[in-house]
Coordinates of C-alpha atoms and ligand atoms in Angstrom, one line a residue:
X340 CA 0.0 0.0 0.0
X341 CA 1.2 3.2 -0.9
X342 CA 0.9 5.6 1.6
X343 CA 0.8 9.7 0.4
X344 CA 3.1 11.2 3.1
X345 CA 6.1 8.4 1.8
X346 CA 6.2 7.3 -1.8
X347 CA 8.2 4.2 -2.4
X348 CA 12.0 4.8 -3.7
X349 CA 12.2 5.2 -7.4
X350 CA 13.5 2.1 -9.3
X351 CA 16.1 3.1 -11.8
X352 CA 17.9 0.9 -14.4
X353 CA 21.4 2.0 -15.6
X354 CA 22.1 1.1 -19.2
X355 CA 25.8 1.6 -20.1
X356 CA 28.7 -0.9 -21.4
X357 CA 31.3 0.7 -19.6
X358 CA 31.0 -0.5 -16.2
X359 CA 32.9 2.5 -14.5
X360 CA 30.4 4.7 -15.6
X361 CA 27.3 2.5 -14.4
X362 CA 29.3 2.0 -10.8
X363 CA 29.9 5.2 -10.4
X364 CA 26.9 6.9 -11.1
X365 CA 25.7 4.4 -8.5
X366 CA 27.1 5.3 -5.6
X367 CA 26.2 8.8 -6.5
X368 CA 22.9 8.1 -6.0
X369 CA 22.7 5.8 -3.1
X370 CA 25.2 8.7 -1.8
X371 CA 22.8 11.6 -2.8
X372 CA 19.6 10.1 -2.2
X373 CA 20.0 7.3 -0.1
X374 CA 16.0 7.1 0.1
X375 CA 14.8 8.2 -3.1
X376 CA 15.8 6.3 -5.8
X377 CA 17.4 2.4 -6.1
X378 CA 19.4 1.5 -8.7
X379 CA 17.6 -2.2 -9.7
X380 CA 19.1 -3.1 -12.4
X381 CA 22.9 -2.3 -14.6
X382 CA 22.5 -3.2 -18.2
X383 CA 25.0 -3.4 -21.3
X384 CA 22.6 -3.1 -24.2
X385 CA 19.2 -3.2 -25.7
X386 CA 18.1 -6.8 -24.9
X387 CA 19.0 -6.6 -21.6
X388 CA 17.2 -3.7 -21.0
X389 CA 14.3 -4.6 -22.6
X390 CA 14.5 -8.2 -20.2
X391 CA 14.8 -6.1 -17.3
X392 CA 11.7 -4.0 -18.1
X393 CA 9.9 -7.1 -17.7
X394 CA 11.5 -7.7 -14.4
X395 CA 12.0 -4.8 -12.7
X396 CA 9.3 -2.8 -14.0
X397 CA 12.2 0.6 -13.6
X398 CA 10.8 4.0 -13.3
X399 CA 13.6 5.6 -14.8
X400 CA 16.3 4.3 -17.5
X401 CA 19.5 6.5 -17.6
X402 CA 21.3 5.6 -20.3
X403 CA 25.3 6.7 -21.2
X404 CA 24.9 9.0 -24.1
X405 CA 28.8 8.6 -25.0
X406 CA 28.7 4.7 -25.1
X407 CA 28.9 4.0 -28.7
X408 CA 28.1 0.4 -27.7
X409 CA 24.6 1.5 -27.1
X410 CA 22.2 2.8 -29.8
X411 CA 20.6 5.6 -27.8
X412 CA 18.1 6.3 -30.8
X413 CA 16.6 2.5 -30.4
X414 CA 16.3 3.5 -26.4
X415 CA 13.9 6.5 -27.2
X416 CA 12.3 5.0 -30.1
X417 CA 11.5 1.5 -27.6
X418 CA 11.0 3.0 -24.3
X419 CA 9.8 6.9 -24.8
X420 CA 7.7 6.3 -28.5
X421 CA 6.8 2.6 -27.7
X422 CA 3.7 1.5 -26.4
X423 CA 5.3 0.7 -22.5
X424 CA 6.3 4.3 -22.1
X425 CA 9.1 5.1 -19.6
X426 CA 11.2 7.8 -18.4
X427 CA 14.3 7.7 -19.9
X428 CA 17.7 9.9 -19.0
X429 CA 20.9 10.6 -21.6
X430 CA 23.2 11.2 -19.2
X431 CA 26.7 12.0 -20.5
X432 CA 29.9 12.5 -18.7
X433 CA 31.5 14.8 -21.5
X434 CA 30.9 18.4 -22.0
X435 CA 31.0 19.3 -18.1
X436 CA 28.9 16.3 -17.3
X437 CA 25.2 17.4 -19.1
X438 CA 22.1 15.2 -18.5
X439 CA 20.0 15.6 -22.0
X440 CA 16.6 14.3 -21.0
X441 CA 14.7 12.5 -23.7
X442 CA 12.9 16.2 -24.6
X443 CA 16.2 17.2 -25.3
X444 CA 16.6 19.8 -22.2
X445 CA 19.7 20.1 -21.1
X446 CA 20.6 20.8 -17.3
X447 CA 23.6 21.7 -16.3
X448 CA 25.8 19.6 -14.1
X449 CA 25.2 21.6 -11.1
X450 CA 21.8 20.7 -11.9
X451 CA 21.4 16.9 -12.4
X452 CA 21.2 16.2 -8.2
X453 CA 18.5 18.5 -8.1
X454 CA 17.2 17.3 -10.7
X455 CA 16.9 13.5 -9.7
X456 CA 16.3 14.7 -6.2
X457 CA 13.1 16.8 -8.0
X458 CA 12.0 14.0 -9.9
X459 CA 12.2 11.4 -6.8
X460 CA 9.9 13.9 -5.1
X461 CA 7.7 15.2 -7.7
X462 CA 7.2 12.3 -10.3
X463 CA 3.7 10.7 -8.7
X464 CA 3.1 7.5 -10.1
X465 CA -0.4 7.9 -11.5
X466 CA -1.6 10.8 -13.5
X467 CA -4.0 11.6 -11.0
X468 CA -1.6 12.3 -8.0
X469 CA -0.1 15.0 -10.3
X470 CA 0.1 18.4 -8.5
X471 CA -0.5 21.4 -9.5
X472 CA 3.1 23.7 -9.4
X473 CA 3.4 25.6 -6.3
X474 CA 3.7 29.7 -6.9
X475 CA 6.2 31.0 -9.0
X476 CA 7.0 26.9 -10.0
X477 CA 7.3 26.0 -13.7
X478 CA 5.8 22.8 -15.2
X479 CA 7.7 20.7 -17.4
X480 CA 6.2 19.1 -19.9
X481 CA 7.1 15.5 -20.8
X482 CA 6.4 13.7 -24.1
X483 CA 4.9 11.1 -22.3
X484 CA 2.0 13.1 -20.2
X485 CA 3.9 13.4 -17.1
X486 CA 5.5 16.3 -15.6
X487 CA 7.6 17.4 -12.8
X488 CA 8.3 20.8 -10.9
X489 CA 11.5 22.7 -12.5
X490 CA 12.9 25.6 -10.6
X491 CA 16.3 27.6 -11.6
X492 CA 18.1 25.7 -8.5
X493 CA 20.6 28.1 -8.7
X494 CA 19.1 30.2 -6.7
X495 CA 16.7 29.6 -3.4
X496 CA 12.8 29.7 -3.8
X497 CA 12.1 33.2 -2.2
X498 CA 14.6 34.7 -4.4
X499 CA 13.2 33.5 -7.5
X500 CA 9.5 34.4 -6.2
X501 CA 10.6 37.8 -5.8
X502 CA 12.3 38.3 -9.4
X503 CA 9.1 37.0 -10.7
X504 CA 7.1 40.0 -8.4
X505 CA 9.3 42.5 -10.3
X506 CA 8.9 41.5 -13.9
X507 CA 5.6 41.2 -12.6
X508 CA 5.2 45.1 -11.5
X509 CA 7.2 46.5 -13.8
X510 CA 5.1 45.5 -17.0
X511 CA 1.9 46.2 -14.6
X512 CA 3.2 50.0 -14.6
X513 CA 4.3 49.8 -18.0
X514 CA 0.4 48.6 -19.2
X515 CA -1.1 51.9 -16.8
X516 CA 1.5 54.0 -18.3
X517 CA 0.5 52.3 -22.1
X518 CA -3.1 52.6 -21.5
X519 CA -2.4 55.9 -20.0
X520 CA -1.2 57.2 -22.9
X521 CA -3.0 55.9 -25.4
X522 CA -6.0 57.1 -23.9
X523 CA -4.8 61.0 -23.8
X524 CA -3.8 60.2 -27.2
X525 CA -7.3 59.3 -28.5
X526 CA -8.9 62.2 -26.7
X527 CA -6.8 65.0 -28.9
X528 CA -7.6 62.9 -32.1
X529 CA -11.1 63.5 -33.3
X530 CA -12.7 60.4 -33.9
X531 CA -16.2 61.2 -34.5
X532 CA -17.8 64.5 -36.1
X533 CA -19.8 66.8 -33.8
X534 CA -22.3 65.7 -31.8
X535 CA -25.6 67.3 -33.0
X536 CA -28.3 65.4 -31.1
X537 CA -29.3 64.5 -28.2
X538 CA -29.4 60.5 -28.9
X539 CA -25.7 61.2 -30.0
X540 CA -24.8 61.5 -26.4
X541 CA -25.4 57.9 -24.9
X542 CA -23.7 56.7 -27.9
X543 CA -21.1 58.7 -27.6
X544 CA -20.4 58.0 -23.8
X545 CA -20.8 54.0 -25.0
X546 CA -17.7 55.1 -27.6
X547 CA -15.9 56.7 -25.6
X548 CA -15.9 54.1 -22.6
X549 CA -15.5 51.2 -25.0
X550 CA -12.3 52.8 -26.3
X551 CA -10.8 53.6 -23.1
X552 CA -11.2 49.7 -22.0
X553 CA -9.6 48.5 -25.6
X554 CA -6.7 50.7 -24.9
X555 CA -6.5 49.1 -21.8
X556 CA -6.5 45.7 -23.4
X557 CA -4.0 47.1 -26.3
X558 CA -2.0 47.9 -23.5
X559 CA -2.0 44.8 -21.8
X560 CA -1.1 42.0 -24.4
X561 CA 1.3 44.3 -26.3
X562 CA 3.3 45.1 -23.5
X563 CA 3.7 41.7 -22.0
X564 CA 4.1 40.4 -25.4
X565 CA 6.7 43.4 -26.3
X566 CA 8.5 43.1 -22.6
X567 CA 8.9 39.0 -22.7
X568 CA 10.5 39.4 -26.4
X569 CA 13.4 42.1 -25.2
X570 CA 13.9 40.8 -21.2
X571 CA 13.4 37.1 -21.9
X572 CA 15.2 36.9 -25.0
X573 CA 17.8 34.1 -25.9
X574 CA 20.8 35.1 -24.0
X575 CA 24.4 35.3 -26.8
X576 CA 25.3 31.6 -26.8
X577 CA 22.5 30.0 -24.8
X578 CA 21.2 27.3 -27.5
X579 CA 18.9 25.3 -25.3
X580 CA 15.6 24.8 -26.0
X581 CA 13.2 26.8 -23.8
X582 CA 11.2 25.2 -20.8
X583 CA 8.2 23.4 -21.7
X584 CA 4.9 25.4 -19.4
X585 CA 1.6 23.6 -19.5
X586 CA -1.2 24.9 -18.2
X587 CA -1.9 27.5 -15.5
X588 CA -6.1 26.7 -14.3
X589 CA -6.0 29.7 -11.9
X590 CA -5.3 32.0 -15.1
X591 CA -7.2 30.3 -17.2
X592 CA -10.2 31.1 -15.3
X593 CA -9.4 34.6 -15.0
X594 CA -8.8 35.2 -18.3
X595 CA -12.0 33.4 -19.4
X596 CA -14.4 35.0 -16.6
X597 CA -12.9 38.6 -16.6
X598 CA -13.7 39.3 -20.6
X599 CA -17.2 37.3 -19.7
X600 CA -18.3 39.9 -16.9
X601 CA -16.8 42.9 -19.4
X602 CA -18.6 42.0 -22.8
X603 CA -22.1 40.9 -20.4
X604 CA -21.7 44.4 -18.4
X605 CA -21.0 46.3 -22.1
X606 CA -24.4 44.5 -23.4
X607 CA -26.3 46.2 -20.3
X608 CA -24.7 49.6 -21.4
X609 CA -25.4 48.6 -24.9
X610 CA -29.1 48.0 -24.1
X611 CA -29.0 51.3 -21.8
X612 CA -28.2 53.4 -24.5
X613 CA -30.8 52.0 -27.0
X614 CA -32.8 52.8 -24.9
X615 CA -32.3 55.9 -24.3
X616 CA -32.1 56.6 -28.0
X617 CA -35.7 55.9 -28.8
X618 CA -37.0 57.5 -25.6
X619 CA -40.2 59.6 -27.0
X620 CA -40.5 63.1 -25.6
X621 CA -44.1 64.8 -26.1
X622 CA -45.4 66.3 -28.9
X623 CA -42.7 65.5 -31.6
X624 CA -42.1 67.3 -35.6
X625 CA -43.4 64.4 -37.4
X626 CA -41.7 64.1 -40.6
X627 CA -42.2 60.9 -43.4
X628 CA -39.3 60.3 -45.2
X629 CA -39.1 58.4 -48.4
X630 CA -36.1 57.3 -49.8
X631 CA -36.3 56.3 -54.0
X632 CA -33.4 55.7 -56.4
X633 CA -31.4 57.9 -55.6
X634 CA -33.3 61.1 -53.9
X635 CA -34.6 61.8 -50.4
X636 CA -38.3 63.5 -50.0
X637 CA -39.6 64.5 -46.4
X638 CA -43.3 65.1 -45.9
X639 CA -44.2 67.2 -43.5
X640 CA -48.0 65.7 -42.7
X641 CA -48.6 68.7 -39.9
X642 CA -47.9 71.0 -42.6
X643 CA -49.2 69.2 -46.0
X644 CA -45.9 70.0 -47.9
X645 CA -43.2 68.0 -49.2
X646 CA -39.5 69.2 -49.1
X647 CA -36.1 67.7 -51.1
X648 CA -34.4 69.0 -47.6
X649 CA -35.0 68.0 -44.4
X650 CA -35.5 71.3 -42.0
X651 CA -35.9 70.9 -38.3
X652 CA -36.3 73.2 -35.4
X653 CA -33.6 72.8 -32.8
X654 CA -34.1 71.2 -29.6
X655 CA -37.8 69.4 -30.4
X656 CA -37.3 66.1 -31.1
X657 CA -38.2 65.0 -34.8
X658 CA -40.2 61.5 -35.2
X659 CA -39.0 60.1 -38.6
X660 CA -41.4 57.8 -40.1
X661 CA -38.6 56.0 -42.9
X662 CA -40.3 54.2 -46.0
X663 CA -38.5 53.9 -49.5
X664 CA -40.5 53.2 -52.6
X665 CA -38.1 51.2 -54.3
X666 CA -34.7 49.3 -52.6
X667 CA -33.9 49.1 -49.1
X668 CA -31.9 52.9 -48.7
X669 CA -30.8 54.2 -44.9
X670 CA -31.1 57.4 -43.2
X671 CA -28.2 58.5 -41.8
X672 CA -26.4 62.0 -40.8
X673 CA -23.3 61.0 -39.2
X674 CA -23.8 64.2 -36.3
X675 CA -27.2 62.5 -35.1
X676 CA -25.7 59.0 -34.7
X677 CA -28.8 57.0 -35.0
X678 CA -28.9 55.5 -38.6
X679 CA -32.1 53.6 -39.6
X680 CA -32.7 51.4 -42.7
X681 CA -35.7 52.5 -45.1
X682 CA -37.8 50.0 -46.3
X683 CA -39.9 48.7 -49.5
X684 CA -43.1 47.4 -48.4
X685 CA -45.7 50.0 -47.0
X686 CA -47.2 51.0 -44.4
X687 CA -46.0 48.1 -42.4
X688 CA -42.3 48.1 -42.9
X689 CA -42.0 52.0 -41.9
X690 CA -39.4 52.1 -39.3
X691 CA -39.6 54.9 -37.0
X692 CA -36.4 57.1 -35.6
X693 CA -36.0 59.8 -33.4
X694 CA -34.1 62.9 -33.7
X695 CA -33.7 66.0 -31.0
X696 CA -31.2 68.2 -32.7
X697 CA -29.1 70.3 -30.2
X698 CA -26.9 72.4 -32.3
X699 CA -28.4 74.6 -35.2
X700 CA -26.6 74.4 -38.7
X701 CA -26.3 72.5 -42.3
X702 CA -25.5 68.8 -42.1
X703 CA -25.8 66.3 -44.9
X704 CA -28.2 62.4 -44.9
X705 CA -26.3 60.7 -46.6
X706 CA -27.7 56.9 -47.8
X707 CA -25.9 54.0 -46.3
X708 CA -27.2 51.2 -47.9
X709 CA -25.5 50.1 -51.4
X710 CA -29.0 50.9 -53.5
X711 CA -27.6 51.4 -57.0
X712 CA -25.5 52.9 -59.2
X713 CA -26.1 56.5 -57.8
X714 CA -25.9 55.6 -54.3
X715 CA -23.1 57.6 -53.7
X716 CA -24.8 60.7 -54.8
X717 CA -27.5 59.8 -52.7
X718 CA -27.6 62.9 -50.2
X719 CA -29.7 65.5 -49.3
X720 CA -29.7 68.9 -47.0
X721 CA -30.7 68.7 -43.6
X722 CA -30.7 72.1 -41.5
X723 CA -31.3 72.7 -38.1
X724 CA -33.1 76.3 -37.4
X725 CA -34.2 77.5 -34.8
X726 CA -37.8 77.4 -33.7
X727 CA -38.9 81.5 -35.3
X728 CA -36.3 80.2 -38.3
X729 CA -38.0 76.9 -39.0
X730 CA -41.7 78.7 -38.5
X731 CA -40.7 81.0 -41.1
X732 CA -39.5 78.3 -43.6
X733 CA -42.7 76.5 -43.1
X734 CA -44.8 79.8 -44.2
X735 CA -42.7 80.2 -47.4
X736 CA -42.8 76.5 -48.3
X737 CA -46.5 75.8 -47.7
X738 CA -47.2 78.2 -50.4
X739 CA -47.5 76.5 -53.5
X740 CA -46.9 78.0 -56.8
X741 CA -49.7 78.3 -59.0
X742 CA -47.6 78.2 -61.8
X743 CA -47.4 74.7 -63.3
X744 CA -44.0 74.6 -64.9
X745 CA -42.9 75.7 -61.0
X746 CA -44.8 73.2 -59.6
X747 CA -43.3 70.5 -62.0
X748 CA -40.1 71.7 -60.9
X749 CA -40.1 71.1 -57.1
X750 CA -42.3 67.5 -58.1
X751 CA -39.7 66.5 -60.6
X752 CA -37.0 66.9 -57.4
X753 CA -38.6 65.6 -54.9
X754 CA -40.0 62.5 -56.4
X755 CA -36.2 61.7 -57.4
X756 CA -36.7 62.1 -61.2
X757 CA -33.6 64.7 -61.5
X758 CA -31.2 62.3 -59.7
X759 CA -31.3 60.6 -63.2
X760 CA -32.7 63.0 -65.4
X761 CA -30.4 66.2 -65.9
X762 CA -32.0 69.6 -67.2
X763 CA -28.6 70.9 -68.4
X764 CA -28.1 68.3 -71.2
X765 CA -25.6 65.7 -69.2
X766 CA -26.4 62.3 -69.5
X767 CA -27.3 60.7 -66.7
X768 CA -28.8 57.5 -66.2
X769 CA -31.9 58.6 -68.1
X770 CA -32.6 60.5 -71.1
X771 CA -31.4 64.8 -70.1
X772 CA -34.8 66.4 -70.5
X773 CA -33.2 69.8 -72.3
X774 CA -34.5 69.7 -75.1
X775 CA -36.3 66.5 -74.8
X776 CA -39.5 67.7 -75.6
X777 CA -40.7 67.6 -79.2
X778 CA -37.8 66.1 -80.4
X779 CA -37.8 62.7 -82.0
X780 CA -36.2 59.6 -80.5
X781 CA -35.3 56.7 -81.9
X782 CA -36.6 53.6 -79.2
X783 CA -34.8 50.3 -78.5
X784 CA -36.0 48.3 -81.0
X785 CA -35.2 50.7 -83.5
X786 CA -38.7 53.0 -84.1
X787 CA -38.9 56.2 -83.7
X788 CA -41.3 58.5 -81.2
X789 CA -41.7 62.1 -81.1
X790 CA -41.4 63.1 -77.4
X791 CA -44.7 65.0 -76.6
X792 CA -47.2 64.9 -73.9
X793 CA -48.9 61.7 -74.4
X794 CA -45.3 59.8 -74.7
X795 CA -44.3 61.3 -71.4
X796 CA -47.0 60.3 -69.7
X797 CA -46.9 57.2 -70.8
X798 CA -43.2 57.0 -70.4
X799 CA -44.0 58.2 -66.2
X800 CA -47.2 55.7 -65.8
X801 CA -45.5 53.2 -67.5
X802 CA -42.0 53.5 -67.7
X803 CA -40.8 50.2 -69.8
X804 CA -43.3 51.1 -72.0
X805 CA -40.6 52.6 -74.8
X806 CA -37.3 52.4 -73.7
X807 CA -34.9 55.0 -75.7
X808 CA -32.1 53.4 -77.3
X809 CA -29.0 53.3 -75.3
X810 CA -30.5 53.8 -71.9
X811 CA -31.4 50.3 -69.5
X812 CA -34.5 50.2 -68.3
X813 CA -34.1 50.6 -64.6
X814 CA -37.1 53.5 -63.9
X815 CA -39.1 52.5 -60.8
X816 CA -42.5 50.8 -62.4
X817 CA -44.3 52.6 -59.4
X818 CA -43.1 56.1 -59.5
X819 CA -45.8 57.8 -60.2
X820 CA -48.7 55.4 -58.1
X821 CA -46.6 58.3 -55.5
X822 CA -47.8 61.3 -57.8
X823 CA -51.3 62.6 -58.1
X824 CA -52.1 63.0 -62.0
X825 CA -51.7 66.7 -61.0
X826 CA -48.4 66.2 -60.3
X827 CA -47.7 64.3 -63.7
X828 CA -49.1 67.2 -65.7
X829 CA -46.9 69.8 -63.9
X830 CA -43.9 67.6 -64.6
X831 CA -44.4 67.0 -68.3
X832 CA -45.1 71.2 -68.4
X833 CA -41.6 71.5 -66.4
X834 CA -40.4 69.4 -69.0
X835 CA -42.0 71.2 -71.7
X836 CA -40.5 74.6 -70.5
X837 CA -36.6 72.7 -71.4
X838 CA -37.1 73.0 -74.9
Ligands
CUA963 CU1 -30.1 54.8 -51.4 CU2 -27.9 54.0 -51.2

């Protein structure tokens, strides 16, 4: 029976041909550690060996790595890669006496006592009675699963401990003075634009925190990564192989649990902040805004107008109401933050969003949803005036013209037909409409029309109807189910009025 406080003395088995070296390294041990480990067995070669494995079931084979008598590669290959795995020690006497365990480490002399005396200690029998390393202890690894406790045995335990606690402070005060840094560093760089809006603010806050805790992490692996390549670099002339570490539970929990709590308490601020974003205030500008290749038009139900720029008061919140008659298109103006998708579909895919604008002046929405070939160009005015400023821009647009070409005008821009029609003769994606009227065009398949007012209406109502040759046929079928017949007339007489 084994008993845990005493372990049984570890059974070695010498293998060398030269029987000085086997003798000697003998009374060494029994010398050195008269307790620990017995010698059980001497062997001259392979066979023997292998018959005293049967025998003496041996913990431990040290074998003389200068006998040429002995093929040390058939030692490895039976006893550390074979199926009856065993510990197995190249000991050699040459070059200051170096022990070159089977993983190739090499100790030096100084170290092969402590090393044995280690192993007798350390080396449980079964897996299970496998310690964890003590503070400030490496593990070494094995080949064969099984690991003992290495030190550097030059010096004692408390010293090591405490040279550990300084590499140990001084990259901790390296990381606060890193993150330190790099966070007054962000600050003078301007990340975002202005903030314009009130829901700009939790997001903003969310930013600004986030960034500060990825410096911190920036921080952290760079400079332990930066600090072990310079301070533990290979030393001029060192060319052993570096200790084996396995395994560290105690970290690994940390380091598993610590980013857990961060990203879980960053989804509560998340959620916070959403929330606070849609928060309705009383009474809000209610404003539908309809996005169509490639042109923004905001109604303004309150106020029975329609406008190609979107005009708010300052400091009222705005309820957008987002539709798009077409592709999916979305609102956004980077100083307000919020950004919502507009939707084909009706009235049940509207997506609302809200909008307080704190700071008067001109800003851009700009589309941010790839919607065609003019989705760059997408963009439209947005101005914040104050509340006597917007009043007074209401009056004046509320009016509407009573003269039709006029009318045509503002129709033909806000229902998106100039973002492919020019009025200046440039091609765009459609036909220019200087000129256009009365002229004659010759269609797709050849035939010719003359452009007057029937052909444009049909070409509106119906728009693959006639397809001029040269253009694709990529006019919304639906444009003008928007547009009262009103509306058409006033744009064919706007159209008229290019000749
Ligand atoms: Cu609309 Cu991009």
């Amino acid at each position: 029976m084994v008993t845990p406080s005493r372990q049984p003395a570890r059974r070695v088995v010498i293998a060398s041909s030269h029987p000085l070296f086997g003798q000697g390294l003998r009374n060494l041990l029994k010398e050195r550690h008269a307790t620990g480990v017995e010698v059980v067995g001497m062997v001259t070669n392979l066979e023997e060996a292998i018959s005293a494995l049967e025998r003496l079931s041996p913990d431990l084979i040290i074998v003389d790595y200068d006998d040429q008598a002995l093929n040390r590669d058939e030692f490895l290959a039976r006893f550390v890669e074979g199926e009856k795995k065993l510990r197995v020690v190249l000991l050699s006497l040459q070059s200051a006496g170096e022990a070159i365990i089977y993983d190739r480490r090499t100790l030096a002399a100084s170290q092969i006592d402590d090393w044995l005396d280690e192993w007798t200690r350390a080396w449980p029998r079964e897996q299970s009675q496998i310690e964890e390393p003590a503070a400030g202890q490496k593990r070494l690894l094995f080949k064969g699963g099984r690991s003992f406790f290495d030190q550097d045995r030059t010096k004692p335990n408390n010293q090591n401990r405490r040279t550990d606690m300084k590499h140990l402070v001084i990259a901790a005060l390296l990381v606060l003075a890193v993150t330190a840094l790099l966070i007054v560093g962000l600050d003078q760089v301007r990340l975002l634009p202005v903030s314009a809006s009130a829901q700009a603010e939790p997001i903003d806050a969310l930013f600004r925190l986030e960034f500060r805790v990825i410096a911190f992490l920036f921080s952290l692996i760079v400079v332990f990564m930066l600090y072990s390549i310079i301070v533990f670099r290979r030393k001029k002339g060192d060319d052993t192989d570096a200790v084996h570490i396995e395994g560290n539970s105690r970290l690994e929990v940390i380091w598993t649990v610590a980013p857990l709590l961060t990203v879980l308490y960053f989804a509560y601020l998340g959620g916070q902040s959403l929330a606070e974003t849609v928060r309705p205030e009383p009474r809000p500008l209610e404003v539908n805004v309809i996005g169509t290749q490639w042109s923004w038009r905001f109604e303004y139900p309150e106020y029975g107008f329609a406008s190609t720029e979107l005009v708010l008061p300052v400091n009222k919140q705005a309820l957008l109401h987002l539709s798009s008659t077409d592709v999916i298109h979305s609102f956004w103006v980077p100083e307000f933050r919020v950004k919502q998708d507009a939707l084909p579909g009706g009235e049940e895919f509207i997506r609302d969003l809200r909008i307080t604008p704190t700071i008067e002046g001109d800003y851009k929405v700009r589309c941010a949803e790839l919607c065609g070939i003019q989705h760059a160009y997408m963009l439209a005015d947005v101005r914040v005036l104050s509340q006597d400023e917007f009043e007074v821009w209401v009056a004046e647009s509320s009016g509407v013209s009573d003269d039709p070409v006029e009318r045509g005008r503002v129709w033909a821009e806000q229902y998106g037909c100039l973002a492919c029609h020019s009025v200046d003769g440039t091609p765009l994606v459609g036909p220019t409409w200087l000129g256009v009227y009365g002229s004659q065009e010759t269609l797709a398949d050849g035939t010719t029309v003359t452009v007057d007012d029937a052909y444009l209406h049909e070409s509106i109502v119906e728009p693959g109807a006639k397809i001029v040759q040269g253009f694709p046929n990529v006019m919304p079928e639906n444009i003008a189910d928007q547009m009262t017949e009103e509306q058409i007339q006033d744009i064919i007489a706007f159209i008229q009025s290019l000749r």
